[in-house]
Short mmCIF file of C-alpha atoms in Angstrom, two decimals:
data_model
loop_
_atom_site.label_atom_id
_atom_site.label_comp_id
_atom_site.label_asym_id
_atom_site.label_seq_id
_atom_site.Cartn_x
_atom_site.Cartn_y
_atom_site.Cartn_z
CA MET R 23 13.58 -2.83 7.92
CA MET R 24 10.39 -3.29 6.03
CA ARG R 25 7.71 -2.13 8.29
CA ALA R 26 4.15 -2.92 8.23
CA LEU R 27 2.09 -0.04 8.18
CA VAL R 28 -1.09 -1.88 8.64
CA VAL R 29 -4.05 0.31 9.10
CA LEU R 30 -7.17 -1.47 10.28
CA VAL R 31 -10.09 0.92 10.62
CA LEU R 32 -13.04 -0.69 12.36
CA CYS R 33 -16.30 1.22 12.62
CA LEU R 34 -18.75 -0.83 14.71
CA VAL R 35 -22.29 0.49 15.05
CA LEU R 36 -24.64 -0.31 17.93
CA LEU R 37 -28.09 -1.30 16.75
CA VAL R 38 -31.05 -0.33 18.93
CA GLY R 39 -34.51 -1.62 18.18
CA GLY R 40 -33.55 -2.61 14.64
CA THR R 41 -33.18 0.98 13.44
CA PRO R 42 -30.06 2.90 12.39
CA PRO R 43 -28.51 4.86 15.29
CA ALA R 44 -27.86 8.56 15.22
CA ALA R 45 -24.77 10.16 16.67
CA ALA R 46 -25.83 12.53 19.39
CA ALA R 47 -24.79 16.15 19.09
CA GLY R 48 -21.72 16.73 21.23
CA ALA R 49 -21.01 13.00 21.66
CA ALA R 50 -17.67 12.24 23.30
CA LYS R 51 -14.59 11.64 21.14
CA VAL R 52 -11.96 9.52 22.91
CA ALA R 53 -8.68 8.09 21.68
CA LEU R 54 -6.15 5.55 22.91
CA VAL R 55 -2.66 5.91 21.39
CA LEU R 56 -0.15 3.09 21.97
CA GLY R 57 3.51 3.14 20.96
CA ASN R 58 5.88 0.18 21.41
CA GLU R 59 9.47 1.12 20.62
CA ARG R 60 11.93 -0.46 23.06
CA TYR R 61 12.10 -4.05 21.87
CA GLY R 62 15.14 -6.15 22.69
CA ALA R 63 17.38 -8.34 20.51
CA GLY R 64 18.01 -5.58 17.97
CA ASN R 65 14.31 -5.20 17.14
CA ALA R 66 13.80 -1.64 18.44
CA LEU R 67 11.57 0.64 16.36
CA PRO R 68 12.83 4.23 16.58
CA ASN R 69 9.86 5.59 14.64
CA ALA R 70 7.12 3.93 16.69
CA ALA R 71 7.08 6.49 19.49
CA ASN R 72 7.35 9.35 16.98
CA ASP R 73 4.38 7.97 15.06
CA ALA R 74 2.31 7.58 18.22
CA ARG R 75 3.06 11.14 19.36
CA LEU R 76 2.22 12.51 15.90
CA MET R 77 -1.11 10.71 15.92
CA ALA R 78 -1.84 11.82 19.51
CA ARG R 79 -1.29 15.47 18.54
CA THR R 80 -3.39 15.05 15.41
CA LEU R 81 -6.32 13.49 17.25
CA ALA R 82 -6.16 16.07 20.03
CA GLY R 83 -6.41 18.74 17.36
CA LEU R 84 -9.58 17.06 16.10
CA GLY R 85 -11.19 17.32 19.53
CA PHE R 86 -10.42 13.85 20.88
CA THR R 87 -9.55 13.30 24.53
CA VAL R 88 -6.33 11.32 24.15
CA VAL R 89 -4.81 8.72 26.47
CA GLU R 90 -1.21 7.75 25.62
CA ALA R 91 0.78 4.68 26.69
CA TYR R 92 4.24 3.58 25.60
CA ASP R 93 6.44 0.45 25.70
CA LEU R 94 3.81 -1.94 26.99
CA ASP R 95 4.40 -5.54 28.03
CA ARG R 96 1.66 -8.07 27.36
CA ASP R 97 -0.15 -7.64 30.68
CA ARG R 98 -0.10 -3.86 30.51
CA LEU R 99 -1.20 -3.88 26.86
CA ALA R 100 -4.18 -6.10 27.64
CA ARG R 101 -5.06 -4.11 30.77
CA THR R 102 -4.81 -0.75 28.98
CA VAL R 103 -7.14 -1.86 26.18
CA ALA R 104 -9.57 -3.37 28.69
CA ASP R 105 -9.64 -0.23 30.86
CA PHE R 106 -10.14 2.04 27.85
CA SER R 107 -13.04 -0.09 26.61
CA ALA R 108 -14.66 -0.35 30.06
CA ARG R 109 -14.62 3.42 30.58
CA MET R 110 -16.01 4.20 27.14
CA PRO R 111 -18.70 6.92 27.27
CA ALA R 112 -21.99 5.78 25.81
CA GLY R 113 -22.38 6.79 22.17
CA ALA R 114 -18.76 7.94 21.86
CA THR R 115 -16.55 7.91 18.81
CA ALA R 116 -13.45 5.90 19.78
CA PHE R 117 -10.12 5.97 17.96
CA VAL R 118 -7.39 3.45 18.88
CA TYR R 119 -3.92 3.80 17.34
CA TYR R 120 -1.06 1.31 17.79
CA ALA R 121 2.53 1.70 16.56
CA GLY R 122 4.95 -1.16 17.07
CA HIS R 123 5.73 -4.67 15.94
CA GLY R 124 3.01 -7.00 14.74
CA MET R 125 2.90 -10.28 12.86
CA GLN R 126 0.76 -12.93 11.23
CA ILE R 127 1.11 -16.47 12.53
CA GLY R 128 -1.07 -19.30 11.31
CA GLY R 129 -3.48 -16.89 9.63
CA ALA R 130 -4.07 -14.82 12.80
CA SER R 131 -2.75 -11.32 13.51
CA TYR R 132 -0.92 -10.37 16.70
CA LEU R 133 0.45 -7.20 18.31
CA THR R 134 3.90 -7.69 19.84
CA PRO R 135 4.54 -6.58 23.46
CA VAL R 136 8.00 -5.23 24.24
CA ASP R 137 8.72 -8.11 26.64
CA MET R 138 8.06 -10.93 24.17
CA PRO R 139 11.17 -13.05 23.55
CA VAL R 140 11.82 -14.26 20.01
CA THR R 141 11.65 -18.02 20.56
CA GLY R 142 9.31 -19.55 18.00
CA GLU R 143 5.81 -19.43 16.56
CA GLN R 144 4.21 -21.58 19.27
CA GLY R 145 5.61 -19.36 22.02
CA ALA R 146 4.57 -16.23 20.12
CA ARG R 147 0.95 -17.34 20.10
CA LEU R 148 1.05 -17.43 23.90
CA ARG R 149 3.08 -14.26 24.49
CA ALA R 150 1.77 -11.92 21.78
CA TYR R 151 -1.51 -9.99 22.08
CA PRO R 152 -4.16 -11.21 19.59
CA LEU R 153 -5.68 -8.46 17.51
CA LYS R 154 -9.07 -10.12 17.81
CA ASN R 155 -8.98 -9.51 21.58
CA MET R 156 -8.77 -5.76 21.02
CA LEU R 157 -11.55 -5.81 18.44
CA GLU R 158 -13.82 -7.85 20.71
CA ARG R 159 -13.25 -5.45 23.62
CA LEU R 160 -14.19 -2.48 21.47
CA ALA R 161 -17.18 -4.27 19.97
CA HIS R 162 -18.67 -4.70 23.45
CA ALA R 163 -17.88 -1.16 24.62
CA GLY R 164 -20.47 1.61 24.77
CA SER R 165 -19.16 3.52 21.77
CA ALA R 166 -21.21 4.20 18.65
CA VAL R 167 -18.19 4.11 16.31
CA ASN R 168 -14.79 2.48 16.82
CA ILE R 169 -11.82 3.34 14.62
CA VAL R 170 -8.70 1.22 15.07
CA VAL R 171 -5.46 2.13 13.30
CA LEU R 172 -2.51 -0.26 13.43
CA ASP R 173 0.92 0.88 12.29
CA ALA R 174 2.73 -2.38 12.88
CA CYS R 175 5.73 -4.25 11.55
CA ARG R 176 4.05 -7.13 9.81
CA ASN R 177 6.99 -9.33 8.94
CA ASN R 178 7.13 -12.62 10.85
CA PRO R 179 10.50 -12.81 12.69
CA PHE R 180 10.12 -16.58 12.98
CA GLN R 181 10.07 -17.20 9.24
CA PRO R 182 13.16 -18.90 7.77
CA SER R 183 15.97 -16.70 6.57
CA GLY R 184 18.93 -17.02 4.25
CA THR R 185 18.55 -19.27 1.22
CA VAL R 186 15.03 -20.35 2.24
CA ARG R 187 13.64 -16.89 2.97
CA TYR R 188 11.04 -17.11 0.18
CA ARG R 189 9.30 -20.28 1.39
CA SER R 190 6.69 -18.45 3.45
CA LEU R 191 5.83 -15.51 1.22
CA ARG R 192 2.16 -16.36 1.60
CA ASP R 193 2.40 -15.52 5.32
CA LEU R 194 3.71 -11.97 4.90
CA GLY R 195 1.65 -9.15 6.34
CA LEU R 196 -1.68 -9.45 8.09
CA SER R 197 -4.37 -11.77 6.85
CA ARG R 198 -7.44 -10.37 5.15
CA THR R 199 -10.33 -9.77 7.54
CA ARG R 200 -13.91 -9.93 6.39
CA ALA R 201 -15.75 -6.78 7.34
CA PRO R 202 -18.77 -7.60 9.55
CA ARG R 203 -21.94 -5.58 9.30
CA GLY R 204 -21.35 -1.89 9.98
CA THR R 205 -17.55 -2.22 9.73
CA PHE R 206 -14.86 -0.40 7.77
CA ILE R 207 -11.46 -2.17 7.69
CA ALA R 208 -8.52 -0.45 6.00
CA TYR R 209 -5.01 -1.77 5.50
CA SER R 210 -1.97 0.34 4.76
CA THR R 211 -1.04 -2.18 2.09
CA ALA R 212 -2.65 -5.08 0.27
CA PRO R 213 -3.30 -8.25 2.30
CA GLY R 214 -0.21 -10.43 2.49
CA GLN R 215 2.16 -7.60 1.51
CA LEU R 216 4.65 -5.52 3.51
CA ALA R 217 4.78 -1.74 3.81
CA ALA R 218 7.70 0.67 3.87
CA ASP R 219 8.88 2.22 7.12
CA GLY R 220 10.13 5.42 5.50
CA LYS R 221 13.44 7.16 6.08
CA GLY R 222 12.14 10.22 7.90
CA PRO R 223 11.00 10.57 11.50
CA ASN R 224 7.64 8.92 10.73
CA SER R 225 6.38 6.01 8.70
CA ILE R 226 5.06 6.89 5.26
CA TYR R 227 1.48 5.89 5.93
CA THR R 228 1.17 7.53 9.36
CA ALA R 229 2.67 10.79 8.15
CA THR R 230 0.31 10.83 5.19
CA LEU R 231 -2.71 9.87 7.29
CA ALA R 232 -1.99 12.55 9.90
CA GLN R 233 -1.77 15.19 7.20
CA ALA R 234 -5.03 14.07 5.64
CA LEU R 235 -6.83 14.04 9.00
CA ARG R 236 -5.69 17.62 9.66
CA GLY R 237 -7.12 18.75 6.32
CA ALA R 238 -10.64 19.78 5.47
CA ASP R 239 -13.28 17.63 7.16
CA GLN R 240 -14.06 14.67 4.93
CA GLU R 241 -15.95 11.42 5.09
CA LEU R 242 -13.86 8.43 6.21
CA GLU R 243 -13.68 6.69 2.85
CA ALA R 244 -12.68 9.93 1.12
CA ILE R 245 -9.79 10.33 3.58
CA PHE R 246 -8.52 6.83 2.91
CA ARG R 247 -8.86 7.17 -0.85
CA LYS R 248 -6.74 10.31 -0.68
CA VAL R 249 -4.18 8.71 1.64
CA GLY R 250 -4.02 5.63 -0.56
CA GLN R 251 -3.27 7.63 -3.69
CA GLU R 252 -0.54 9.59 -1.92
CA VAL R 253 1.11 6.48 -0.46
CA ARG R 254 1.11 4.75 -3.84
CA ARG R 255 2.69 7.81 -5.41
CA LYS R 256 5.32 8.24 -2.70
CA THR R 257 6.33 4.57 -2.76
CA LEU R 258 6.01 4.17 -6.55
CA ASP R 259 3.33 1.53 -6.05
CA ASP R 260 5.45 -0.58 -3.71
CA GLN R 261 2.76 -0.07 -1.10
CA ILE R 262 -0.88 -0.43 -2.12
CA PRO R 263 -3.44 0.54 0.54
CA TRP R 264 -6.59 -1.53 0.79
CA TYR R 265 -9.90 -1.43 2.57
CA GLU R 266 -13.05 -3.45 3.00
CA SER R 267 -16.34 -1.99 4.13
CA SER R 268 -19.89 -2.98 4.89
CA LEU R 269 -20.91 0.53 6.00
CA ALA R 270 -23.96 1.90 4.26
CA GLY R 271 -23.47 5.54 5.25
CA ALA R 272 -20.92 8.26 5.92
CA VAL R 273 -18.63 8.52 8.97
CA HIS R 274 -16.73 11.71 9.90
CA VAL R 275 -13.99 12.21 12.49
CA GLY R 276 -13.62 16.00 12.17
CA PRO R 277 -16.00 18.79 13.22
CA GLN R 278 -18.71 17.32 11.00
CA ALA R 279 -18.81 14.21 13.22
CA ALA R 280 -20.96 15.90 15.88
CA ARG R 281 -23.53 16.88 13.26
CA ASP R 282 -23.42 13.61 11.33
CA ALA R 283 -26.53 11.50 11.40
CA GLY R 284 -24.34 8.46 12.06
CA PRO R 285 -23.41 5.49 9.93
CA ARG R 286 -26.29 3.48 8.58
CA VAL R 287 -26.33 -0.30 8.57
CA ALA R 288 -28.79 -3.03 7.76
CA SER R 289 -31.58 -3.51 10.27
CA ALA R 290 -30.79 -5.71 13.25
CA GLY R 291 -33.83 -7.74 12.37
CA VAL R 292 -32.15 -9.01 9.21
CA GLY R 293 -30.62 -12.43 9.80
CA GLN R 294 -27.72 -12.08 7.36
CA PRO R 295 -24.91 -9.52 7.88
CA SER R 296 -24.44 -6.96 5.17
CA ALA R 297 -21.99 -7.94 2.47
CA SER R 298 -18.34 -7.04 2.78
CA ARG R 299 -16.96 -5.32 -0.28
CA GLY R 300 -13.21 -5.50 -0.68
CA MET R 301 -11.42 -2.91 -2.74
CA ALA R 302 -8.13 -1.11 -3.07
CA VAL R 303 -8.21 2.36 -1.55
CA GLU R 304 -8.14 3.87 -5.01
CA ASP R 305 -11.19 1.80 -5.89
CA GLY R 306 -10.21 1.89 -9.58
CA SER R 307 -11.37 5.49 -9.97
CA ARG R 308 -8.11 7.45 -10.32
CA GLN R 309 -4.63 5.97 -10.58
CA TRP R 310 -1.80 7.83 -8.91
CA TYR R 311 0.08 7.99 -12.22
CA ARG R 312 -2.60 9.76 -14.27
CA GLN R 313 -1.53 13.29 -13.33
CA MET R 314 2.27 13.24 -13.46
CA SER R 315 4.57 15.76 -15.12
CA GLY R 316 7.34 14.95 -17.56
CA ALA R 317 9.88 15.38 -14.76
CA ASP R 318 7.93 12.92 -12.61
CA TRP R 319 8.02 10.39 -15.43
CA GLN R 320 11.78 10.83 -15.73
CA GLN R 321 12.16 9.74 -12.14
CA VAL R 322 9.84 6.78 -12.62
CA ASP R 323 11.78 5.68 -15.72
CA TRP R 324 15.06 6.03 -13.81
CA GLU R 325 13.72 3.93 -10.93
CA ILE R 326 12.52 1.19 -13.27
CA ARG R 327 15.85 1.05 -15.11
CA GLN R 328 17.76 0.80 -11.84
CA ARG R 329 15.55 -1.98 -10.51
CA VAL R 330 15.83 -3.99 -13.73
CA ARG R 331 19.58 -3.46 -13.91
CA HIS R 332 20.26 -4.63 -10.36
CA LEU R 333 17.69 -7.43 -10.21
CA THR R 334 19.20 -10.84 -9.46
CA PRO R 335 17.61 -14.28 -10.00
CA ASP R 336 17.17 -14.94 -6.27
CA GLU R 337 15.07 -11.77 -5.97
CA ILE R 338 12.52 -12.93 -8.54
CA PRO R 339 10.24 -14.78 -6.04
CA ALA R 340 9.89 -11.71 -3.80
CA LEU R 341 9.29 -9.42 -6.79
CA THR R 342 6.71 -11.84 -8.17
CA HIS R 343 4.94 -11.78 -4.80
CA VAL R 344 4.74 -7.98 -4.84
CA ALA R 345 3.63 -7.96 -8.49
CA SER R 346 0.91 -10.50 -7.69
CA GLY R 347 -0.35 -8.10 -5.01
CA GLY R 348 -1.18 -5.52 -7.70
CA SER R 349 1.89 -3.26 -7.92
CA VAL R 350 1.99 -2.05 -11.52
CA LEU R 351 5.57 -0.89 -11.12
CA ALA R 352 6.68 -4.33 -9.88
CA GLN R 353 4.75 -5.95 -12.74
CA THR R 354 6.53 -3.71 -15.23
CA VAL R 355 9.99 -4.31 -13.75
CA LEU R 356 9.35 -8.06 -13.74
CA GLY R 357 8.08 -8.01 -17.33
CA ILE R 358 11.08 -6.07 -18.65
CA ALA R 359 13.54 -8.22 -16.71
CA LEU R 360 11.98 -11.47 -17.95
CA ARG R 361 11.94 -10.15 -21.50
CA ASP R 362 15.59 -9.06 -21.45
CA GLY R 363 16.91 -11.83 -19.18
CA VAL R 364 17.48 -11.87 -15.43
CA ASP R 365 20.96 -13.43 -15.24
CA PRO R 366 23.61 -10.80 -16.08
CA ILE R 367 26.91 -11.91 -17.63
CA ARG R 368 29.59 -9.23 -17.50
CA HIS R 369 32.55 -9.44 -19.85
CA ALA R 370 36.02 -9.28 -18.33
CA ASP R 371 37.16 -6.82 -21.02
CA GLY R 372 34.50 -4.33 -20.00
CA GLY R 373 32.22 -5.06 -22.96
CA PRO R 374 28.43 -4.77 -22.80
CA THR R 375 26.63 -6.89 -20.23
CA ALA R 376 24.64 -9.81 -21.59
CA ARG R 377 21.58 -11.21 -19.82
CA LEU R 378 20.40 -14.80 -19.93
CA ARG R 379 17.25 -16.69 -18.89
CA ALA R 380 14.71 -14.60 -20.81
CA ASN R 381 11.07 -15.69 -20.81
CA ASN R 382 8.97 -13.88 -23.40
CA THR R 383 5.74 -15.60 -22.43
CA ALA R 384 6.01 -14.53 -18.80
CA ALA R 385 7.25 -11.08 -19.83
CA TRP R 386 4.17 -10.49 -21.98
CA ARG R 387 1.88 -11.70 -19.22
CA TRP R 388 3.23 -9.25 -16.62
CA LEU R 389 3.55 -6.28 -18.97
CA ARG R 390 0.04 -6.82 -20.29
CA ARG R 391 -1.33 -7.00 -16.74
CA ALA R 392 0.24 -3.63 -15.86
CA ALA R 393 -0.80 -2.13 -19.19
CA GLN R 394 -4.40 -3.24 -18.78
CA ALA R 395 -4.36 -1.58 -15.35
CA GLY R 396 -3.52 1.67 -17.16
CA PHE R 397 0.20 2.01 -16.33
CA PRO R 398 1.72 4.09 -19.17
CA VAL R 399 5.26 2.64 -18.95
CA ALA R 400 3.96 -0.89 -19.51
CA GLN R 401 1.67 0.36 -22.30
CA ALA R 402 4.64 1.97 -24.04
CA GLU R 403 6.74 -1.18 -23.61
CA ILE R 404 4.01 -3.27 -25.27
CA GLY R 405 3.61 -0.69 -28.04
CA GLU R 406 7.35 -0.84 -28.74
CA MET R 407 7.34 -4.65 -28.67
CA TYR R 408 4.61 -4.71 -31.32
CA TYR R 409 6.60 -2.20 -33.36
CA ARG R 410 9.84 -4.21 -33.12
CA ALA R 411 8.16 -7.63 -33.41
CA HIS R 412 9.69 -8.61 -30.08
CA GLY R 413 8.09 -11.89 -29.09
CA THR R 414 5.16 -11.29 -31.42
CA ALA R 415 4.36 -10.50 -35.05
CA ARG R 416 4.87 -6.87 -36.03
CA ASP R 417 1.58 -5.00 -35.74
CA LEU R 418 1.67 -1.22 -36.19
CA ARG R 419 -2.03 -0.86 -35.41
CA GLU R 420 -1.63 -2.53 -32.01
CA SER R 421 1.55 -0.55 -31.45
CA ARG R 422 -0.29 2.71 -32.05
CA ARG R 423 -3.20 1.68 -29.82
CA TRP R 424 -0.99 1.06 -26.80
CA LEU R 425 1.24 4.09 -27.41
CA GLU R 426 -1.78 6.40 -27.67
CA GLN R 427 -3.05 5.16 -24.31
CA ALA R 428 0.35 5.83 -22.72
CA ALA R 429 0.65 9.27 -24.32
CA SER R 430 -2.76 10.26 -22.97
CA ALA R 431 -1.22 10.07 -19.48
CA ASN R 432 1.44 12.64 -20.41
CA TYR R 433 4.14 9.96 -20.73
CA PRO R 434 6.86 11.63 -22.89
CA ARG R 435 8.42 8.48 -24.33
CA ALA R 436 5.09 7.34 -25.74
CA SER R 437 4.55 10.70 -27.48
CA LEU R 438 8.00 10.45 -29.04
CA ASP R 439 7.33 6.88 -30.18
CA LEU R 440 4.06 8.00 -31.76
CA ALA R 441 5.86 10.74 -33.68
CA GLN R 442 8.33 8.19 -35.03
CA LEU R 443 5.45 5.92 -36.00
CA ASP R 444 3.68 8.81 -37.72
CA LEU R 445 6.81 9.68 -39.71
CA GLU R 446 7.23 6.08 -40.80
CA THR R 447 3.61 5.63 -41.87
CA GLY R 448 3.23 9.17 -43.27
CA SER R 449 0.17 9.85 -41.14
CA GLY R 450 1.24 13.26 -39.83
CA GLY R 451 0.69 13.51 -36.10
CA ASP R 452 1.51 15.95 -33.35
CA MET R 453 5.09 16.94 -34.16
CA GLN R 454 5.07 19.82 -31.69
CA GLY R 455 3.97 17.48 -28.94
CA ALA R 456 6.72 15.07 -29.91
CA ALA R 457 9.26 17.86 -29.77
CA ARG R 458 8.14 18.78 -26.27
CA SER R 459 8.38 15.14 -25.25
CA LEU R 460 11.91 14.96 -26.64
CA LEU R 461 12.90 18.02 -24.59
CA GLU R 462 11.43 16.39 -21.49
CA ILE R 463 13.45 13.23 -22.11
CA LEU R 464 16.68 15.14 -22.80
CA ARG R 465 16.32 17.48 -19.83
CA PRO R 466 18.76 16.49 -17.02
CA PRO R 467 16.79 14.66 -14.36
CA SER R 468 16.62 15.86 -10.79
CA MET R 469 17.72 13.50 -8.04
CA PRO R 470 15.17 10.70 -7.89
CA ALA R 471 13.04 10.59 -4.77
CA THR R 472 13.75 7.51 -2.67
CA PRO R 473 10.69 6.10 -0.97
#
């Protein structure tokens, strides 16, 4: 099932006397790791316990004293969080990790105990554990920094299914949370979107996060930028990590943490909280697709062709929702499908498949959005559409402009298109580069990686 990997990282800083606090040398590092796996009614999560154990081992390796708890009902979940918060050493760095089901209902986020029956939204509000309760407990604890990571299934099991399953797309995932002063909030995917569970023993985000935490000691934002780029690459942009922060300084969770001067925030004497700045984890600095090989691009092209080929009209609303969340691959698939038609008609005699219900206006809008975000496949598609006068007047100058942008990202098809354009216009060009691109395209592809 689609699984929310929601990661909410909350760094709350105690303010004393209106001056920024400093983390004491040798301050305690404590962690609470929660894993809910044994849900009833066919809702069990085999990976949840694996994810919790992986994170417990990772945090222990970073010097945290780890408390683990599994398969918690509502009372035990509330009591465990309360006890952990009450026993917090003064000035500690606290790390709370939860793996299990979670949901958004009425704009609020909830963690799902293993004993909660699936009855309806009203009952869920009473039986689920509100995320805000956990955050409030930690905010009033004695810790200097609190980090909360939620790896939770964020689909709402009470949403309608069947032919009306797209009515509540706006309620997918967890709602966006404004970062209060001194807070860093990170999501494993964009607000309102779902995240992939992964087909291995661990969820994609948790496995990637654990690996990054075990690496060289880095500042918190640097870790999440790295994790975000890796998750986007592994899922082909189906999952776009996100964070919001009002921290004014660096936070470390590795060996550097004991020597760190502590996160800096606005003075407590200031009446207004510091501004929350929302951003994708990549923060627009480096896209995951800027450093791919020709073989990597073959797999991306194969994936796009397969998605376009098998797309059906009733899947358009869900794809549009993902594309609206910022996935350049979804935007490109949607643009190509709308350009070529989304209703396949197959001939009984085995002739070529025709596609109906094309929409050039919408196709241009989605392809241009992905191209302006720097995605080379969309840039090449637009360049070819200008060349072929598909839905627009023929414009070789615009064609070249978009193809050159795509080729600069090592996209082989764009280099080959440029060579063809150069031959036609007699402007020379990089024929050797075009030949290499042709070899890349003709080389048999390896088995595509399935996110």
